[in-house]
PDB file of C-alpha atoms in Angstrom:
ATOM      1  CA  GLN A   9      -3.638 -55.782  56.945  1.00 76.00           C
ATOM      2  CA  VAL A  10      -6.081 -58.200  55.343  1.00 79.00           C
ATOM      3  CA  GLN A  11      -4.457 -60.681  52.978  1.00 90.00           C
ATOM      4  CA  LEU A  12      -6.273 -62.328  50.070  1.00 94.00           C
ATOM      5  CA  VAL A  13      -5.176 -65.607  48.504  1.00 96.00           C
ATOM      6  CA  GLU A  14      -6.789 -66.942  45.335  1.00 97.00           C
ATOM      7  CA  SER A  15      -6.805 -70.544  44.183  1.00 98.00           C
ATOM      8  CA  GLY A  16      -8.658 -72.823  41.790  1.00 98.00           C
ATOM      9  CA  GLY A  17      -7.393 -71.610  38.454  1.00 98.00           C
ATOM     10  CA  GLY A  18      -6.341 -74.025  35.733  1.00 98.00           C
ATOM     11  CA  SER A  19      -6.706 -75.067  32.126  1.00 98.00           C
ATOM     12  CA  VAL A  20     -10.024 -76.259  30.746  1.00 98.00           C
ATOM     13  CA  GLN A  21     -11.654 -76.708  27.385  1.00 98.00           C
ATOM     14  CA  ALA A  22     -14.426 -74.453  26.186  1.00 98.00           C
ATOM     15  CA  GLY A  23     -17.703 -75.387  27.802  1.00 98.00           C
ATOM     16  CA  GLY A  24     -16.000 -76.573  30.970  1.00 98.00           C
ATOM     17  CA  SER A  25     -16.251 -75.282  34.531  1.00 98.00           C
ATOM     18  CA  LEU A  26     -13.956 -74.039  37.266  1.00 98.00           C
ATOM     19  CA  ARG A  27     -14.515 -72.758  40.776  1.00 98.00           C
ATOM     20  CA  LEU A  28     -12.183 -70.084  42.048  1.00 98.00           C
ATOM     21  CA  SER A  29     -11.669 -69.463  45.747  1.00 98.00           C
ATOM     22  CA  CYS A  30     -10.345 -66.429  47.583  1.00 97.00           C
ATOM     23  CA  THR A  31      -9.502 -66.816  51.246  1.00 95.00           C
ATOM     24  CA  PHE A  32      -9.276 -63.725  53.450  1.00 91.00           C
ATOM     25  CA  SER A  33      -7.045 -63.546  56.508  1.00 88.00           C
ATOM     26  CA  THR A  34      -9.707 -61.741  58.553  1.00 82.00           C
ATOM     27  CA  TYR A  35     -13.509 -61.389  58.663  1.00 71.00           C
ATOM     28  CA  THR A  36     -14.902 -59.518  55.649  1.00 66.00           C
ATOM     29  CA  ASN A  37     -18.668 -59.419  56.198  1.00 70.00           C
ATOM     30  CA  ASN A  38     -18.841 -55.629  55.938  1.00 80.00           C
ATOM     31  CA  ASN A  39     -16.836 -55.372  52.731  1.00 88.00           C
ATOM     32  CA  TYR A  40     -17.636 -55.296  49.069  1.00 93.00           C
ATOM     33  CA  LEU A  41     -15.950 -58.251  47.400  1.00 95.00           C
ATOM     34  CA  GLY A  42     -15.320 -58.896  43.754  1.00 97.00           C
ATOM     35  CA  TRP A  43     -13.590 -60.823  40.990  1.00 98.00           C
ATOM     36  CA  PHE A  44     -11.528 -59.047  38.358  1.00 98.00           C
ATOM     37  CA  PRO A  45      -9.971 -60.827  35.391  1.00 98.00           C
ATOM     38  CA  GLN A  46      -7.116 -59.284  33.464  1.00 98.00           C
ATOM     39  CA  ALA A  47      -6.279 -60.722  30.062  1.00 96.00           C
ATOM     40  CA  PRO A  48      -2.847 -60.135  28.505  1.00 92.00           C
ATOM     41  CA  GLY A  49      -2.612 -56.650  27.073  1.00 94.00           C
ATOM     42  CA  LYS A  50      -5.969 -55.617  28.484  1.00 96.00           C
ATOM     43  CA  GLU A  51      -7.135 -53.643  31.489  1.00 97.00           C
ATOM     44  CA  ARG A  52      -8.420 -55.342  34.598  1.00 97.00           C
ATOM     45  CA  GLU A  53     -12.217 -55.496  34.572  1.00 97.00           C
ATOM     46  CA  GLY A  54     -14.886 -56.455  37.059  1.00 98.00           C
ATOM     47  CA  VAL A  55     -17.084 -59.431  36.254  1.00 98.00           C
ATOM     48  CA  ALA A  56     -18.767 -60.186  39.581  1.00 98.00           C
ATOM     49  CA  ALA A  57     -19.186 -58.406  42.899  1.00 97.00           C
ATOM     50  CA  ILE A  58     -21.124 -59.006  46.084  1.00 95.00           C
ATOM     51  CA  ASN A  59     -22.338 -56.357  48.512  1.00 92.00           C
ATOM     52  CA  PRO A  60     -22.278 -56.617  52.317  1.00 89.00           C
ATOM     53  CA  ASP A  61     -26.026 -57.408  52.153  1.00 88.00           C
ATOM     54  CA  GLY A  62     -25.364 -60.321  49.778  1.00 90.00           C
ATOM     55  CA  THR A  63     -26.580 -58.642  46.589  1.00 93.00           C
ATOM     56  CA  ALA A  64     -24.583 -59.777  43.563  1.00 96.00           C
ATOM     57  CA  THR A  65     -23.748 -57.818  40.431  1.00 97.00           C
ATOM     58  CA  TYR A  66     -22.470 -59.332  37.188  1.00 98.00           C
ATOM     59  CA  ALA A  67     -21.002 -58.015  33.984  1.00 98.00           C
ATOM     60  CA  ASP A  68     -23.141 -58.755  30.941  1.00 97.00           C
ATOM     61  CA  SER A  69     -20.397 -60.979  29.549  1.00 97.00           C
ATOM     62  CA  VAL A  70     -20.779 -63.507  32.387  1.00 98.00           C
ATOM     63  CA  LYS A  71     -24.440 -63.287  33.350  1.00 98.00           C
ATOM     64  CA  GLY A  72     -25.981 -66.738  33.468  1.00 98.00           C
ATOM     65  CA  ARG A  73     -22.545 -68.413  33.451  1.00 98.00           C
ATOM     66  CA  PHE A  74     -20.719 -67.168  36.566  1.00 98.00           C
ATOM     67  CA  THR A  75     -21.941 -67.128  40.168  1.00 98.00           C
ATOM     68  CA  ILE A  76     -20.285 -65.246  43.018  1.00 98.00           C
ATOM     69  CA  SER A  77     -20.825 -66.418  46.571  1.00 96.00           C
ATOM     70  CA  GLN A  78     -19.182 -66.269  49.971  1.00 93.00           C
ATOM     71  CA  ASP A  79     -18.829 -68.488  52.999  1.00 91.00           C
ATOM     72  CA  ILE A  80     -18.457 -66.087  55.898  1.00 87.00           C
ATOM     73  CA  ALA A  81     -17.607 -68.851  58.359  1.00 89.00           C
ATOM     74  CA  LYS A  82     -14.645 -69.815  56.172  1.00 91.00           C
ATOM     75  CA  ASN A  83     -13.682 -66.242  55.212  1.00 91.00           C
ATOM     76  CA  THR A  84     -13.832 -67.377  51.604  1.00 94.00           C
ATOM     77  CA  LEU A  85     -15.185 -65.862  48.409  1.00 96.00           C
ATOM     78  CA  TYR A  86     -16.013 -68.069  45.433  1.00 98.00           C
ATOM     79  CA  LEU A  87     -16.558 -67.682  41.723  1.00 98.00           C
ATOM     80  CA  GLN A  88     -18.276 -70.597  40.035  1.00 98.00           C
ATOM     81  CA  MET A  89     -17.571 -70.374  36.316  1.00 98.00           C
ATOM     82  CA  ASN A  90     -19.608 -72.510  33.937  1.00 98.00           C
ATOM     83  CA  SER A  91     -19.805 -72.678  30.142  1.00 98.00           C
ATOM     84  CA  LEU A  92     -16.330 -71.193  29.918  1.00 98.00           C
ATOM     85  CA  LYS A  93     -15.241 -69.540  26.691  1.00 98.00           C
ATOM     86  CA  PRO A  94     -11.740 -68.909  25.300  1.00 97.00           C
ATOM     87  CA  GLU A  95     -12.329 -65.186  25.863  1.00 97.00           C
ATOM     88  CA  ASP A  96     -12.609 -65.884  29.616  1.00 98.00           C
ATOM     89  CA  THR A  97      -8.878 -66.644  29.634  1.00 98.00           C
ATOM     90  CA  ALA A  98      -7.214 -64.258  32.095  1.00 98.00           C
ATOM     91  CA  MET A  99      -5.528 -63.864  35.443  1.00 98.00           C
ATOM     92  CA  TYR A 100      -8.375 -63.639  37.941  1.00 98.00           C
ATOM     93  CA  TYR A 101      -7.939 -61.395  40.980  1.00 98.00           C
ATOM     94  CA  CYS A 102     -10.192 -61.142  43.996  1.00 97.00           C
ATOM     95  CA  ALA A 103     -10.483 -57.833  45.783  1.00 96.00           C
ATOM     96  CA  ALA A 104     -12.128 -56.168  48.758  1.00 94.00           C
ATOM     97  CA  ALA A 105     -13.413 -52.666  49.380  1.00 91.00           C
ATOM     98  CA  PRO A 106     -14.581 -51.177  52.682  1.00 87.00           C
ATOM     99  CA  GLY A 107     -18.314 -51.066  53.384  1.00 83.00           C
ATOM    100  CA  TRP A 108     -18.450 -47.265  53.514  1.00 83.00           C
ATOM    101  CA  LYS A 109     -17.860 -47.163  49.744  1.00 82.00           C
ATOM    102  CA  ASN A 110     -21.622 -47.698  49.378  1.00 83.00           C
ATOM    103  CA  CYS A 111     -21.661 -48.665  45.693  1.00 88.00           C
ATOM    104  CA  ARG A 112     -24.677 -49.960  43.789  1.00 87.00           C
ATOM    105  CA  GLY A 113     -24.980 -52.019  40.628  1.00 89.00           C
ATOM    106  CA  ASP A 114     -22.296 -51.749  37.977  1.00 93.00           C
ATOM    107  CA  ALA A 115     -20.356 -49.239  40.076  1.00 93.00           C
ATOM    108  CA  CYS A 116     -19.363 -52.169  42.272  1.00 95.00           C
ATOM    109  CA  LEU A 117     -17.521 -53.659  39.288  1.00 97.00           C
ATOM    110  CA  THR A 118     -15.102 -50.735  39.071  1.00 96.00           C
ATOM    111  CA  PRO A 119     -11.575 -51.896  39.964  1.00 96.00           C
ATOM    112  CA  GLY A 120     -10.624 -48.452  41.287  1.00 95.00           C
ATOM    113  CA  MET A 121     -13.113 -48.821  44.117  1.00 93.00           C
ATOM    114  CA  TYR A 122     -11.157 -51.729  45.633  1.00 95.00           C
ATOM    115  CA  ASN A 123      -8.103 -51.293  47.811  1.00 93.00           C
ATOM    116  CA  LEU A 124      -7.149 -54.855  48.783  1.00 94.00           C
ATOM    117  CA  TRP A 125      -6.057 -57.364  46.133  1.00 96.00           C
ATOM    118  CA  GLY A 126      -4.892 -60.936  45.917  1.00 96.00           C
ATOM    119  CA  GLN A 127      -2.030 -62.182  43.767  1.00 97.00           C
ATOM    120  CA  GLY A 128      -4.284 -63.749  41.140  1.00 97.00           C
ATOM    121  CA  THR A 129      -4.978 -67.211  39.782  1.00 98.00           C
ATOM    122  CA  LEU A 130      -4.646 -68.056  36.086  1.00 98.00           C
ATOM    123  CA  VAL A 131      -7.580 -69.394  34.069  1.00 98.00           C
ATOM    124  CA  THR A 132      -6.916 -70.706  30.572  1.00 98.00           C
ATOM    125  CA  VAL A 133      -9.766 -71.822  28.327  1.00 98.00           C
ATOM    126  CA  SER A 134      -8.888 -73.600  25.097  1.00 98.00           C
ATOM    127  CA  SER A 135     -11.160 -73.971  22.086  1.00 95.00           C
TER     128      SER A 135
END
């Protein structure tokens, strides 16, 4: 089974940047991949996803600040987070869904579509 391992979380001040990484144990070119933060007491939500064709989708809350990308040769998914806000504080999970799911747009940000999850990496943004 594919394993996902996140890294790159940490504590930053508002306005700062972090880059999260998610390394997959096997090739994931045909999968939907995404990042899902979960703040304490809140449901997990999708903020960025990338389709097998490379198309990215972002939640309105992060558009213009976050960028999702992947390095297929390294089996790694990234989330570049700029202009961080205290409300971005959360445990960030990466996830994968099989290519046959065939989602488009905001549907690709739905956590229930994903069946493989990492253990999460904590991001804390102070004001």
